[in-house]
Structure formats: C-alpha cells, structure tokens
N, CA and C of each residue as an Amber inpcrd file, in Angstrom:
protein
   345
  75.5680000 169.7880000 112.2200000  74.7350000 168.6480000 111.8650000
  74.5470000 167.7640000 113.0990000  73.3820000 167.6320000 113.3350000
  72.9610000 166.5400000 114.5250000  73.5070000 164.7640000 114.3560000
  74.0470000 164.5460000 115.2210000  74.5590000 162.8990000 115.0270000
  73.2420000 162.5140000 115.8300000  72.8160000 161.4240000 115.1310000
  71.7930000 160.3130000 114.8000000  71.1430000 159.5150000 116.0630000
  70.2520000 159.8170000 116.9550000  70.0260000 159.0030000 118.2190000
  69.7020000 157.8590000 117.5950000  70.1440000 156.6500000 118.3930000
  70.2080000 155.1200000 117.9350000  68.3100000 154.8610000 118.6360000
  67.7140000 154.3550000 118.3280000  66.4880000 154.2430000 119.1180000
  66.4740000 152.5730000 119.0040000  65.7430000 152.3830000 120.2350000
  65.8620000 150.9540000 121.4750000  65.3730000 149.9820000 120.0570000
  65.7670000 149.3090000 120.6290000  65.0720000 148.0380000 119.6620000
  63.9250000 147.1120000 120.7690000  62.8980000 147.2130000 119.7890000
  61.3860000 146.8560000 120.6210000  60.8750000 145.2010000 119.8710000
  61.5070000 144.1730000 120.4450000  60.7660000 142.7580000 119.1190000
  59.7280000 141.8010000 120.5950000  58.7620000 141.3730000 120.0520000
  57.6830000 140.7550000 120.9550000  58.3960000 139.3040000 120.2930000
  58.8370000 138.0570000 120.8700000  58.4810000 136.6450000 120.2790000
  57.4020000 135.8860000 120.7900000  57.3970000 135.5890000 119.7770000
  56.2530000 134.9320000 120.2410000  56.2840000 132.9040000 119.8460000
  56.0830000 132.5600000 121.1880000  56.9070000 131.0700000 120.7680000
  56.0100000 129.8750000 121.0410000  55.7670000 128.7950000 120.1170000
  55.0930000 127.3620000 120.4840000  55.7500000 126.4980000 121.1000000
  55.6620000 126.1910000 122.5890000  56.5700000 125.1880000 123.6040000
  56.3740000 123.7930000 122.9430000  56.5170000 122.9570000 122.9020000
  56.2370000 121.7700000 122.5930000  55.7990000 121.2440000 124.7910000
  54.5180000 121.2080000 124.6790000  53.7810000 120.9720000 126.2000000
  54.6610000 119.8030000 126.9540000  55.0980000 118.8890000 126.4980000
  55.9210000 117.7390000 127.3090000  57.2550000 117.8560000 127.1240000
  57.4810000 119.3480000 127.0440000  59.0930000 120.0700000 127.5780000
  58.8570000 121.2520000 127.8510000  57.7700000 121.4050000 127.9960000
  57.5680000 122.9900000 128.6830000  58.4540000 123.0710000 130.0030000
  58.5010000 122.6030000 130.8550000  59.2170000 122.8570000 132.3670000
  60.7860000 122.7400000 131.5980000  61.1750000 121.9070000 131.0420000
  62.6460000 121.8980000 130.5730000  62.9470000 123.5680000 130.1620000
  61.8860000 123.7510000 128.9040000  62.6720000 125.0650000 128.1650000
  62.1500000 125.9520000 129.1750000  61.3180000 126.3170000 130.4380000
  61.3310000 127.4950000 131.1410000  62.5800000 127.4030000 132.1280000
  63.2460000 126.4570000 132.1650000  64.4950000 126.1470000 133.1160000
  65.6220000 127.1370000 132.0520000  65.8750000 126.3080000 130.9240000
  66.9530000 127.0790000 130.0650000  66.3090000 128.4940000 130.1000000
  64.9090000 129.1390000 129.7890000  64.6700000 130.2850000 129.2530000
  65.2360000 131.1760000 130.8500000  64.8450000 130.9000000 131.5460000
  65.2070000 131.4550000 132.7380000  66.8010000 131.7440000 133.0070000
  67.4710000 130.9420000 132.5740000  68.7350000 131.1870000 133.0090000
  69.2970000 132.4390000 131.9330000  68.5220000 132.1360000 130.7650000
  69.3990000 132.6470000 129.4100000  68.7690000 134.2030000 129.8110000
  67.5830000 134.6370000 130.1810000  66.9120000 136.0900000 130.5590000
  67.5550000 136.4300000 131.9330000  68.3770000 135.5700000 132.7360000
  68.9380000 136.1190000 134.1670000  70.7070000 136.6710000 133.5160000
  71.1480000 135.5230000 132.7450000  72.3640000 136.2440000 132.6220000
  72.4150000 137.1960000 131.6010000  71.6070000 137.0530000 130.7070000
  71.2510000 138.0490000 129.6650000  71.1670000 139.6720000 130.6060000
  70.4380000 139.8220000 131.4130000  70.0360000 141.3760000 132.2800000
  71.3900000 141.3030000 132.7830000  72.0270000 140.5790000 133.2570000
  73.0290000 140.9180000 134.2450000  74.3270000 141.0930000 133.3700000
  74.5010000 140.2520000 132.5440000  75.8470000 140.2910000 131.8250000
  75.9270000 141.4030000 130.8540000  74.8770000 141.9090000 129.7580000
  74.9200000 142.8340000 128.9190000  74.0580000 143.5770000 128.3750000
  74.9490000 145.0370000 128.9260000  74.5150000 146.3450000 129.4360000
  73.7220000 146.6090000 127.9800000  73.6450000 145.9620000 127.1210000
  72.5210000 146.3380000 125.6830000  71.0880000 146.1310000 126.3110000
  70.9900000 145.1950000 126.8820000  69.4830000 144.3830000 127.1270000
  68.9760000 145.3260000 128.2300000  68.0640000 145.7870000 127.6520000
  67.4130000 146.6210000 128.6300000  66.2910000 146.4140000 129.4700000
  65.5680000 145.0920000 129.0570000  64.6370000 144.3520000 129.2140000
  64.0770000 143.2000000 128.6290000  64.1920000 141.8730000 129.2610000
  63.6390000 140.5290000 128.8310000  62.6190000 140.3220000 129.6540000
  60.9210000 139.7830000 129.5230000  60.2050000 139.8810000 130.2750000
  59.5430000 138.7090000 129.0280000  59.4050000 137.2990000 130.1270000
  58.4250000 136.6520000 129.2040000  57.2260000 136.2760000 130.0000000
  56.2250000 135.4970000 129.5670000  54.8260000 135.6080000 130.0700000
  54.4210000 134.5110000 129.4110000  53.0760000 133.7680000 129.5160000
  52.7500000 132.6060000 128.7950000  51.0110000 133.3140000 128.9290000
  50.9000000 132.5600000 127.7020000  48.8180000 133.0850000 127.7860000
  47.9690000 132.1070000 128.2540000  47.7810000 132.4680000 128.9080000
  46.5350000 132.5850000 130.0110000  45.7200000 131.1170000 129.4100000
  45.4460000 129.9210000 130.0660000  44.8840000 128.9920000 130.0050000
  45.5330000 128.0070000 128.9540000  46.4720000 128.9720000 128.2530000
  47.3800000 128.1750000 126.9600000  49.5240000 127.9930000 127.6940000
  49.5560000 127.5730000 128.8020000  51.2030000 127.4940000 129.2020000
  52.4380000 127.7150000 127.8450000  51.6890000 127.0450000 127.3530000
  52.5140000 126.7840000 125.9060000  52.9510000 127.8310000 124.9890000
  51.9030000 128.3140000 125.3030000  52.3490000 129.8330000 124.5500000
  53.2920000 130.9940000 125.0710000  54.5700000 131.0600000 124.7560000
  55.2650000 132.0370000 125.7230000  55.5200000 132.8820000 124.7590000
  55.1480000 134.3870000 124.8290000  55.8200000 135.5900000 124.7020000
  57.0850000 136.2330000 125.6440000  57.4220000 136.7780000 124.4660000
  58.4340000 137.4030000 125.2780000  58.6000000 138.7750000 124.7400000
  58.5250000 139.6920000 125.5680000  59.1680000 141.0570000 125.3630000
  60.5390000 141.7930000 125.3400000  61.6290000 141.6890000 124.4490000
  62.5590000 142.0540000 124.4450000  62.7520000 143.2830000 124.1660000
  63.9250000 143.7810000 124.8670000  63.5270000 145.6280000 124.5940000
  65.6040000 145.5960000 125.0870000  66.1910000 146.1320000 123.4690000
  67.8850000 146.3370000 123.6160000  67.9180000 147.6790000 123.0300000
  69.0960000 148.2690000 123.5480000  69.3490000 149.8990000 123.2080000
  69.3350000 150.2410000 122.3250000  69.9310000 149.2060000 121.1570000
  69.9190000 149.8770000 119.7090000  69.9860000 148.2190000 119.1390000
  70.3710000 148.2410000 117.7220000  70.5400000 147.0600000 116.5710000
  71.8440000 146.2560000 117.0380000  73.1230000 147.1820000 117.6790000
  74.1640000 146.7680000 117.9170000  74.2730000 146.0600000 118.7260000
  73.4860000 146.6600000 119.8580000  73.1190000 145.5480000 121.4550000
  72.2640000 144.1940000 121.2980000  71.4360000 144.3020000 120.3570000
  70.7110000 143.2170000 119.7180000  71.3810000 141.9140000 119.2470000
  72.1900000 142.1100000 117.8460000  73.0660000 141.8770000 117.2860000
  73.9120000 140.9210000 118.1610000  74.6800000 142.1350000 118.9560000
  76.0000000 141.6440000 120.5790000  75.2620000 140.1800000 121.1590000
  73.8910000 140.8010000 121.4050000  73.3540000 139.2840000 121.9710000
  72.8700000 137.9410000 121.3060000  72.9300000 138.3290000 119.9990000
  72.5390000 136.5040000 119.1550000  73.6130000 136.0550000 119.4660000
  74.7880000 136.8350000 119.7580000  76.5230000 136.0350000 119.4010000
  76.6390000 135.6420000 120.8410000  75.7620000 135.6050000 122.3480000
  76.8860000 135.6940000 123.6500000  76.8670000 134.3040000 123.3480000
  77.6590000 133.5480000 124.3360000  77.6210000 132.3320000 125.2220000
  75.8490000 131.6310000 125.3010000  75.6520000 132.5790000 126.7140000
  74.4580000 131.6810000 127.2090000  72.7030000 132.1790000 126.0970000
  73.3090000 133.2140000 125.3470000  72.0480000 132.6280000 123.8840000
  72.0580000 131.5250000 123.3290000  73.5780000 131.4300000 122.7870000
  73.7580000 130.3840000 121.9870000  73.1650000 128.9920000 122.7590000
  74.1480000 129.2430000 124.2130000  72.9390000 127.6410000 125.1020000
  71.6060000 127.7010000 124.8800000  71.1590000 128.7470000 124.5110000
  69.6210000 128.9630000 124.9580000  69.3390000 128.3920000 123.7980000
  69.7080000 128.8020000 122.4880000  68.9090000 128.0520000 121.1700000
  69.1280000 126.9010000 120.5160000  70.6280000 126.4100000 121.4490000
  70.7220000 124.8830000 121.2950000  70.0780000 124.2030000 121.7000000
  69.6970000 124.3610000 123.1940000  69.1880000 123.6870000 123.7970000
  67.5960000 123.2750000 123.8840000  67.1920000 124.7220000 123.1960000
  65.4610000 124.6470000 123.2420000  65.2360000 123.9310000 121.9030000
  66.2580000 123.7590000 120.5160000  65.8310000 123.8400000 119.3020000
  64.6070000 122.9480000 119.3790000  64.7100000 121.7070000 120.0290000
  63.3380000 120.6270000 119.5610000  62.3420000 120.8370000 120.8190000
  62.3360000 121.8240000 121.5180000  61.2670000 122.3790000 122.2580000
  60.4950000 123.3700000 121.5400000  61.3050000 124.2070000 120.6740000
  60.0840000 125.2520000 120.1440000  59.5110000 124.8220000 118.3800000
  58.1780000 124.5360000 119.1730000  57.6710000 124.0750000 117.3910000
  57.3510000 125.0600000 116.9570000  57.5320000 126.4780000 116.7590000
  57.3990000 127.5620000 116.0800000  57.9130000 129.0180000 117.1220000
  58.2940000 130.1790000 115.8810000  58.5110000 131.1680000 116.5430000
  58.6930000 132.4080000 115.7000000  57.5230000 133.2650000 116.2280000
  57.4850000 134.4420000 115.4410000  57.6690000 135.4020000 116.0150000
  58.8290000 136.5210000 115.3110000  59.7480000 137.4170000 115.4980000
  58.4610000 138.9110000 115.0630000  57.7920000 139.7490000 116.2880000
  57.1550000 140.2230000 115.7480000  58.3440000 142.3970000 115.4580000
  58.5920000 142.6080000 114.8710000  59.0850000 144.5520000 115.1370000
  58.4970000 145.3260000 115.7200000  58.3870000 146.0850000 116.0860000
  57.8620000 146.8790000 116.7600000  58.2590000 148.3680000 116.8440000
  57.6850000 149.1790000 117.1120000  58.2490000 150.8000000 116.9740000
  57.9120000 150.7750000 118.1290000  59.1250000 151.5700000 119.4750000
  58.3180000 151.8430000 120.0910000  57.4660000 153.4180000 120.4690000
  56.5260000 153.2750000 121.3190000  55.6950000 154.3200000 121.3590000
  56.6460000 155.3780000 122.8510000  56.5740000 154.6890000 124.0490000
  56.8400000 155.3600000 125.1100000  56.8850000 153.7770000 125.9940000
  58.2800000 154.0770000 126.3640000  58.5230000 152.3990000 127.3040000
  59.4160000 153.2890000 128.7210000  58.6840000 152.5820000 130.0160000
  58.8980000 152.7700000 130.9280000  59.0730000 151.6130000 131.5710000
  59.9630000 151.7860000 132.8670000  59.7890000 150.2420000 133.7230000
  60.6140000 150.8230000 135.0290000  60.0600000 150.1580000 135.9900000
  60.2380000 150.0980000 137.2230000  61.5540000 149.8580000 137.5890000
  62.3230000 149.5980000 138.3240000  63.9700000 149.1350000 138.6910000
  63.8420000 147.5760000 139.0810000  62.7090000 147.4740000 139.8260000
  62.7060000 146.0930000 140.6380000  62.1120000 144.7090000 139.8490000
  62.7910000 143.7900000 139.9670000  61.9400000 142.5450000 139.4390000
  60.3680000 142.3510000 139.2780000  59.9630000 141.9400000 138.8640000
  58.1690000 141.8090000 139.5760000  58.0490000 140.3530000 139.0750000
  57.3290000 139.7190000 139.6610000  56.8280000 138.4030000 139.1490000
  57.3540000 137.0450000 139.8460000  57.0510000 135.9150000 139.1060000
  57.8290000 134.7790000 139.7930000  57.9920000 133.4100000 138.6700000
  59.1370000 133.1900000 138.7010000  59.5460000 132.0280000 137.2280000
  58.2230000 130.4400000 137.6460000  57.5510000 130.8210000 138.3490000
  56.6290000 129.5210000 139.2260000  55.4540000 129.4610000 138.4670000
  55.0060000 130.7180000 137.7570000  53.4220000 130.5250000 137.3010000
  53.5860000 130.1480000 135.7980000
C-alpha cells in the first residue's frame, strides 16, 4: 500500500491596509516574511505584492509543505508579533485555497521591500 504524499499548501491573502499605517504594517510584514523563510523549514515561500495604483491592497502568496507546516506557523513567535501588531492596520482579510497546479521558483530573492 502506497503511504500518502502530503501536497504543499497553496493560500493567496488577500489584505485591506488601513492607508495611514501602511508603512508601519509593511515594516512588521517584512520582518514576519524574513524570519518566517529563514526560521521554518515548512514555509516554502512568502511573497507579497500590493496592486498596482491601489498600495493598500497587499496580497500575499503563501506556499508551506503540507497542513502541518502551515499549522507550525500560526503558533511561531514572530506570527504571533505579526498579528498583534497589524490587528488595527488590517481592515479586512481574505483567506483565498488554492490547489496547486505546477509551482516553481528560482533560489534567489527578487524584488525590493521599497516599492
């Protein structure tokens, strides 16, 4: 009998900044997606982005190995800073699932926490 491949866990958020704390919560979001990659080996990818003429709007692409690695991370340390600290910065936030199709990624950083 075949034992069970765990498959990645794929969730898009999608979040409303409150605009006159936007620079605050990209300070916390930044720290919580740097130690998040570095500290635990579940997170396979945090990548957020804001839409285009709207700052306010930040997505984020989260991508963890399985439910367990997911899970591991609502409980660390610097999440928990992360959702204390943003609570009256985010006036909304939707948790979208996702299946994934075929996810690839490069080794190297790309981008810059500036735009």
């Amino acid at each position: 009998m075949a034992v069970p491949v765990s498959q990645p866990i794929v969730r898009i958020a999608e979040l409303d900044i409150d605009p006159a704390q936007l620079d605050a919560y990209k300070v916390l979001l930044s720290e919580e997606i740097d130690a998040s990659v570095r500290l635990e080996p579940g997170v396979l990818s945090l990548n957020a982005v804001s839409v285009r003429g709207d700052p306010a709007q930040i997505r984020i692409l989260e991508i963890y190995v399985d439910q367990a690695a997911y899970e591991a991370h609502l409980k660390t340390p610097h999440f928990l800073k992360y959702k204390s600290g943003t609570a009256t910065m985010v006036r909304s936030l939707r948790l979208i699932e996702t299946d994934p199709i075929l996810l690839r990624t490069k080794s190297s950083d790309v981008g810059s926490r500036d735009h």
